[in-house]
Amino acid sequence: MIKRLIGIAMILTLAAGLVFAAGQADTASAAKPIVLRLAETHGADYPTTQGDYEFARLVEERSNGRIKIEVYPGSQLGEERAVIEQVQFGAIDFTRVSISPLAAFSPDLNALQMPYLYRNADHMWEVLNSKIGDDFLDSMEDAGFVGLSWFDSGARSFYNSVRPVKSVADLAGLKIRVQESDLMIGLVESLGAVATPMPFGEVYSGIQTGVIDGAENNWPSYYSTSHYEVAKYFTLDEHTRVPEITIASKLSMDKLSKEDQALIKQAAKDSMAFQIKAWADYEKVAEEAVRANGNQVDYLDDNSAFQAAMQPMYDALSPELKAVVAEIRAVGK
Ligand code: GTR
């Protein structure tokens, strides 16, 4: 009897050992997922961040969980310029940024954010979805980036805490925060205002304490950052349409198989429609909330004086970028 019990106990121990070993083998064969990080300046609810989540979801789904992209919203990994630098040397794998600060690293991008370049949003999308847009996505490799996809960012307009702006003269002398972008500095200076480059996260307190008088952005950012609470005058001059872009670090991408690179590129493109829809919805929410707050919203009767003041920016472009601008303007005509 005792012998039989010992026998059974041995068999059980052996069986448990086998199950354990099988469990171990399983864990070893199901390779650990590849975890990559994406930096985003906006908060989790912002439509652009929602687009990032959609991108991450598609990558995880299509790779059957092999590749996970962790989205870090709210500038947790740093402000845009610092994040772009980290993406360049592979410390961060992806980021979604405005092309304004990215143009400091890949200057040709400036051609896509010239003032009053696009006739309207449809024109911009036609350009971005054409070979011109694809060529720009491919053009950043030398700078260490792989361009993946475009997101909507509406049109940017001026706001300030001092006075209503209805003409170029009204902007004279106002201290206006700009992104860390030479093009944006030039744009604000061409209108006679004082350009102050500053990270996005410092703008609210900058206006509140009077370090700057105002800034410029789209409805969603004006609202989500609460800048509208400290800068009551908003002028819909719509001086630029600046596409948002998702980029990958070339160093991070080079570590992946060609198939996984293709999967990521396709997922990024396929997340665009989701963001564009979320953007349109949130633009309305933001506008309604700002108007309900009693902010003064002004329109320009016509923008020809603004355009004329910015013409020297076009004249100063290199012959190559002048040609690209001409190509952009010809799209859809
Ligand atoms: C927003 C854009 C951000 C950031 C910001 C800024 O419209 O989505 O990526 O560039 O503007 O003005 O710094």
Coordinates of C-alpha atoms and ligand atoms in Angstrom, one line a residue:
M1 CA 0.0 0.0 0.0
I2 CA 2.7 2.4 1.1
K3 CA 4.7 1.5 -2.1
R4 CA 1.6 2.2 -4.2
L5 CA 1.1 5.6 -2.6
I6 CA 4.8 6.4 -3.1
G7 CA 4.4 5.3 -6.7
I8 CA 1.3 7.5 -7.2
A9 CA 3.1 10.4 -5.6
M10 CA 6.0 10.0 -7.9
I11 CA 3.8 9.9 -10.9
L12 CA 2.0 13.0 -9.8
T13 CA 5.3 14.8 -9.2
L14 CA 6.6 13.8 -12.6
A15 CA 3.3 14.9 -14.2
A16 CA 3.4 18.2 -12.4
G17 CA 7.0 18.6 -13.6
L18 CA 6.0 17.9 -17.2
V19 CA 3.2 20.5 -17.0
F20 CA 5.5 23.0 -15.5
A21 CA 8.1 22.4 -18.2
A22 CA 5.5 22.6 -20.9
G23 CA 4.4 26.0 -19.4
Q24 CA 7.9 27.2 -19.5
A25 CA 8.4 26.1 -23.1
D26 CA 5.2 27.9 -24.0
T27 CA 6.4 31.2 -22.5
A28 CA 9.7 30.9 -24.2
S29 CA 8.1 30.2 -27.7
A30 CA 5.5 33.0 -27.4
A31 CA 8.2 35.7 -27.9
K32 CA 7.9 38.8 -25.7
P33 CA 6.0 41.5 -27.5
I34 CA 8.0 44.3 -29.0
V35 CA 7.1 47.4 -27.0
L36 CA 7.5 50.8 -28.6
R37 CA 6.8 54.3 -27.3
L38 CA 4.9 57.1 -28.9
A39 CA 5.1 60.7 -27.5
E40 CA 2.2 63.1 -27.9
T41 CA 1.9 66.6 -26.6
H42 CA -1.9 66.7 -26.3
G43 CA -4.0 65.2 -23.5
A44 CA -5.7 61.8 -23.9
D45 CA -9.1 63.2 -25.0
Y46 CA -7.7 65.4 -27.8
P47 CA -8.7 64.1 -31.2
T48 CA -5.1 63.8 -32.4
T49 CA -4.2 61.6 -29.4
Q50 CA -7.3 59.6 -30.2
G51 CA -5.7 59.1 -33.6
D52 CA -2.5 57.9 -32.0
Y53 CA -4.5 55.3 -30.0
E54 CA -6.2 54.1 -33.1
F55 CA -2.7 53.7 -34.8
A56 CA -1.5 51.7 -31.8
R57 CA -4.7 49.6 -31.8
L58 CA -4.3 48.7 -35.5
V59 CA -0.7 47.8 -35.0
E60 CA -1.4 45.5 -32.0
E61 CA -4.4 43.9 -33.8
R62 CA -2.6 43.3 -37.1
S63 CA 0.5 41.9 -35.4
N64 CA -1.6 39.6 -33.2
G65 CA -0.2 41.4 -30.1
R66 CA 3.4 41.0 -31.2
I67 CA 3.9 44.7 -31.4
K68 CA 2.6 47.1 -28.8
I69 CA 2.8 50.9 -29.1
E70 CA 2.4 52.7 -25.8
V71 CA 1.1 56.2 -26.3
Y72 CA 2.4 58.8 -23.8
P73 CA 0.0 61.8 -24.0
G74 CA 0.3 65.2 -22.3
S75 CA 4.0 65.8 -23.0
Q76 CA 5.0 63.1 -20.5
L77 CA 8.1 62.4 -22.6
G78 CA 8.8 66.1 -23.1
E79 CA 7.9 69.1 -25.3
E80 CA 7.8 68.7 -29.0
R81 CA 11.3 69.9 -30.0
A82 CA 13.0 67.8 -27.3
V83 CA 10.9 64.8 -28.2
I84 CA 11.9 65.1 -31.9
E85 CA 15.6 65.1 -30.9
Q86 CA 15.0 61.9 -28.9
V87 CA 13.2 60.3 -31.8
Q88 CA 16.2 61.2 -33.9
F89 CA 18.6 59.2 -31.8
G90 CA 16.2 56.4 -31.1
A91 CA 15.4 57.0 -27.4
I92 CA 11.7 57.5 -28.4
D93 CA 10.3 55.3 -31.2
F94 CA 7.5 57.5 -32.5
T95 CA 6.0 60.9 -32.1
R96 CA 3.1 62.8 -33.5
V97 CA 4.0 66.5 -33.9
S98 CA 3.2 69.6 -35.9
I99 CA 5.4 69.9 -38.9
S100 CA 6.5 73.4 -37.7
P101 CA 9.0 72.3 -35.1
L102 CA 10.0 69.3 -37.3
A103 CA 11.0 71.6 -40.1
A104 CA 14.0 72.6 -37.9
F105 CA 15.3 69.1 -38.6
S106 CA 14.0 68.6 -42.1
P107 CA 13.7 72.2 -43.6
D108 CA 12.0 71.3 -46.9
L109 CA 8.8 70.7 -44.8
N110 CA 8.5 74.4 -44.7
A111 CA 7.0 74.3 -48.1
L112 CA 3.9 72.5 -46.7
Q113 CA 3.2 75.2 -44.1
M114 CA 3.5 78.5 -46.0
P115 CA 0.9 81.1 -45.2
Y116 CA -2.3 81.0 -47.2
L117 CA -0.8 78.2 -49.3
Y118 CA -3.9 76.0 -49.6
R119 CA -7.2 77.2 -51.0
N120 CA -9.0 75.2 -48.3
A121 CA -8.9 72.0 -46.3
D122 CA -9.8 69.8 -49.3
H123 CA -6.9 71.3 -51.3
M124 CA -4.5 70.5 -48.4
W125 CA -5.7 66.9 -48.2
E126 CA -5.5 66.5 -52.0
V127 CA -1.8 67.6 -51.7
L128 CA -1.0 65.4 -48.7
N129 CA -2.6 62.3 -50.2
S130 CA -0.8 62.8 -53.5
K131 CA 2.7 61.9 -54.5
I132 CA 3.8 65.2 -53.1
G133 CA 2.7 64.2 -49.6
D134 CA 4.3 60.7 -50.0
D135 CA 7.5 62.2 -51.2
F136 CA 7.6 64.4 -48.1
L137 CA 7.0 61.4 -45.9
D138 CA 10.0 59.7 -47.6
S139 CA 12.2 62.8 -47.5
M140 CA 13.1 62.7 -43.8
E141 CA 15.3 59.6 -43.7
D142 CA 18.5 61.7 -43.9
A143 CA 17.4 63.5 -40.8
G144 CA 16.8 60.1 -39.0
F145 CA 13.0 59.9 -39.3
V146 CA 10.5 57.8 -41.2
G147 CA 7.4 59.8 -42.1
L148 CA 4.3 57.7 -41.5
S149 CA 1.1 59.7 -41.9
W150 CA -0.7 63.0 -41.7
F151 CA -3.3 64.2 -39.3
D152 CA -5.7 67.2 -39.5
S153 CA -4.9 70.3 -37.5
G154 CA -7.4 72.8 -39.0
A155 CA -6.3 76.3 -39.6
R156 CA -4.2 78.5 -37.2
S157 CA -5.3 82.0 -36.2
F158 CA -4.2 84.7 -33.8
Y159 CA -5.5 85.2 -30.2
N160 CA -4.4 87.7 -27.6
S161 CA -5.3 89.2 -24.3
V162 CA -4.9 92.9 -25.3
R163 CA -7.2 94.0 -28.1
P164 CA -9.3 92.8 -31.0
V165 CA -7.2 92.2 -34.1
K166 CA -9.0 93.2 -37.3
S167 CA -6.1 94.4 -39.4
V168 CA -2.3 93.9 -39.8
A169 CA -1.9 97.3 -37.9
D170 CA -3.7 95.8 -34.9
L171 CA -1.0 93.2 -34.5
A172 CA 1.8 95.8 -34.4
G173 CA 4.0 95.3 -31.3
L174 CA 1.9 92.5 -29.8
K175 CA 4.2 89.8 -28.3
I176 CA 3.0 86.6 -29.9
R177 CA 4.2 83.1 -28.9
V178 CA 5.2 80.9 -31.8
Q179 CA 6.3 77.3 -32.1
E180 CA 10.1 76.7 -32.2
S181 CA 10.2 77.3 -35.9
D182 CA 12.0 79.8 -38.0
L183 CA 9.2 80.0 -40.5
M184 CA 6.7 80.9 -37.7
I185 CA 9.1 83.6 -36.3
G186 CA 9.4 85.1 -39.8
L187 CA 5.6 85.0 -40.3
V188 CA 4.8 86.9 -37.1
E189 CA 7.6 89.4 -37.7
S190 CA 6.3 90.0 -41.2
L191 CA 3.1 91.2 -39.7
G192 CA 4.9 93.7 -37.4
A193 CA 4.3 91.7 -34.2
V194 CA 7.1 90.4 -31.8
A195 CA 7.7 86.7 -32.2
T196 CA 8.5 84.8 -29.0
P197 CA 9.3 81.1 -29.5
M198 CA 8.3 79.0 -26.5
P199 CA 7.2 75.4 -25.8
F200 CA 3.5 74.7 -26.0
G201 CA 3.2 73.9 -22.3
E202 CA 4.4 77.3 -21.2
V203 CA 2.0 79.4 -23.2
Y204 CA -0.9 79.5 -20.7
S205 CA 1.2 80.9 -17.9
G206 CA 3.1 83.1 -20.4
I207 CA -0.2 84.9 -21.3
Q208 CA -1.5 84.9 -17.8
T209 CA 1.6 86.6 -16.4
G210 CA 2.0 89.0 -19.4
V211 CA 5.3 87.6 -20.6
I212 CA 3.5 87.3 -24.0
D213 CA 0.3 88.9 -25.2
G214 CA -1.0 86.0 -27.2
A215 CA -0.3 83.1 -29.5
E216 CA -1.8 81.4 -32.5
N217 CA -3.5 78.1 -32.9
N218 CA -6.6 76.2 -34.1
W219 CA -9.9 76.0 -32.3
P220 CA -9.2 72.7 -30.6
S221 CA -5.9 73.8 -29.1
Y222 CA -7.2 77.3 -28.2
Y223 CA -9.8 75.5 -26.2
S224 CA -8.1 72.4 -24.8
T225 CA -5.2 74.4 -23.4
S226 CA -7.6 76.9 -21.8
H227 CA -5.7 79.7 -23.6
Y228 CA -9.1 81.0 -24.4
E229 CA -9.6 81.8 -20.7
V230 CA -6.6 84.2 -20.6
A231 CA -6.6 85.5 -24.2
K232 CA -10.2 86.6 -25.1
Y233 CA -9.7 88.0 -28.5
F234 CA -9.6 85.5 -31.3
T235 CA -9.3 86.5 -35.0
L236 CA -10.0 84.0 -37.6
D237 CA -7.4 85.1 -40.0
E238 CA -6.5 81.4 -40.7
H239 CA -2.9 82.3 -41.8
T240 CA -1.7 78.7 -42.0
R241 CA -2.8 75.1 -42.3
V242 CA -0.1 73.1 -40.7
P243 CA -0.4 69.4 -41.1
E244 CA 0.3 67.1 -38.1
I245 CA 2.6 64.2 -38.8
T246 CA 3.5 60.9 -37.2
I247 CA 7.1 60.0 -37.5
A248 CA 9.1 57.0 -36.5
S249 CA 12.7 56.9 -35.5
K250 CA 14.7 55.4 -38.3
L251 CA 16.9 53.7 -35.8
S252 CA 13.9 52.0 -34.2
M253 CA 12.4 51.0 -37.6
D254 CA 15.6 49.6 -38.8
K255 CA 15.5 47.0 -35.9
L256 CA 12.2 45.6 -37.2
S257 CA 11.7 43.2 -40.1
K258 CA 10.6 44.6 -43.4
E259 CA 7.1 43.0 -42.9
D260 CA 6.7 44.7 -39.5
Q261 CA 7.8 48.1 -41.0
A262 CA 5.2 47.7 -43.7
L263 CA 2.6 46.8 -41.2
I264 CA 3.3 49.9 -39.1
K265 CA 3.3 52.2 -42.1
Q266 CA 0.0 50.8 -43.3
A267 CA -1.6 51.1 -39.8
A268 CA -0.4 54.7 -39.6
K269 CA -2.1 55.5 -42.9
D270 CA -5.2 53.7 -41.9
S271 CA -5.5 55.6 -38.7
M272 CA -5.9 58.9 -40.6
A273 CA -9.6 58.7 -41.3
F274 CA -10.3 58.1 -37.6
Q275 CA -8.4 61.2 -36.6
I276 CA -9.9 63.4 -39.3
K277 CA -13.4 62.5 -38.2
A278 CA -12.5 63.0 -34.5
W279 CA -11.0 66.3 -35.4
A280 CA -14.1 67.6 -37.2
D281 CA -16.2 66.7 -34.2
Y282 CA -14.0 68.3 -31.7
E283 CA -13.5 71.5 -33.7
K284 CA -17.3 72.1 -33.3
V285 CA -17.2 71.3 -29.6
A286 CA -14.3 73.7 -29.1
E287 CA -15.8 76.5 -31.1
E288 CA -19.1 76.3 -29.2
A289 CA -17.4 76.2 -25.8
V290 CA -15.3 79.3 -26.7
R291 CA -18.3 81.2 -28.0
A292 CA -20.4 80.2 -25.0
N293 CA -17.6 81.6 -22.8
G294 CA -18.2 85.0 -24.4
N295 CA -14.9 85.4 -26.2
Q296 CA -14.7 88.0 -28.9
V297 CA -14.3 86.2 -32.3
D298 CA -13.4 88.5 -35.2
Y299 CA -13.1 87.8 -38.9
L300 CA -11.0 89.6 -41.5
D301 CA -13.1 91.2 -44.2
D302 CA -10.6 90.0 -46.6
N303 CA -7.1 88.6 -46.0
S304 CA -5.3 90.4 -48.8
A305 CA -3.3 92.7 -46.5
F306 CA -2.2 89.7 -44.4
Q307 CA -1.2 87.9 -47.6
A308 CA 0.7 90.9 -49.0
A309 CA 2.6 91.3 -45.7
M310 CA 3.8 87.7 -45.9
Q311 CA 4.7 87.7 -49.6
P312 CA 8.4 88.3 -48.8
M313 CA 8.4 84.8 -47.2
Y314 CA 7.6 83.3 -50.5
D315 CA 10.2 85.5 -52.3
A316 CA 12.9 84.2 -49.9
L317 CA 12.3 80.5 -50.6
S318 CA 15.0 78.6 -52.4
P319 CA 14.3 77.9 -56.1
E320 CA 13.6 74.2 -55.2
L321 CA 11.0 75.1 -52.7
K322 CA 9.5 77.7 -55.0
A323 CA 9.0 74.9 -57.5
V324 CA 7.3 72.7 -54.8
V325 CA 5.0 75.5 -53.8
A326 CA 4.0 76.0 -57.5
E327 CA 3.3 72.3 -57.7
I328 CA 1.2 72.4 -54.6
R329 CA -0.8 75.4 -55.9
A330 CA -1.4 73.6 -59.2
V331 CA -3.0 70.5 -57.4
G332 CA -6.7 70.3 -58.2
K333 CA -6.7 73.1 -60.7
Ligands
GTR1 C1 -1.0 72.3 -31.9 C2 -0.3 71.1 -32.4 C3 0.8 70.7 -31.4 C4 1.7 71.8 -31.1 C5 1.0 73.1 -30.8 C6 1.9 74.3 -30.6 O1 -1.9 72.7 -32.8 O2 -1.2 70.0 -32.5 O3 1.4 69.5 -31.9 O4 2.6 72.0 -32.2 O5 0.0 73.4 -31.7 O6 1.5 75.3 -31.0 O7 3.0 74.1 -30.0

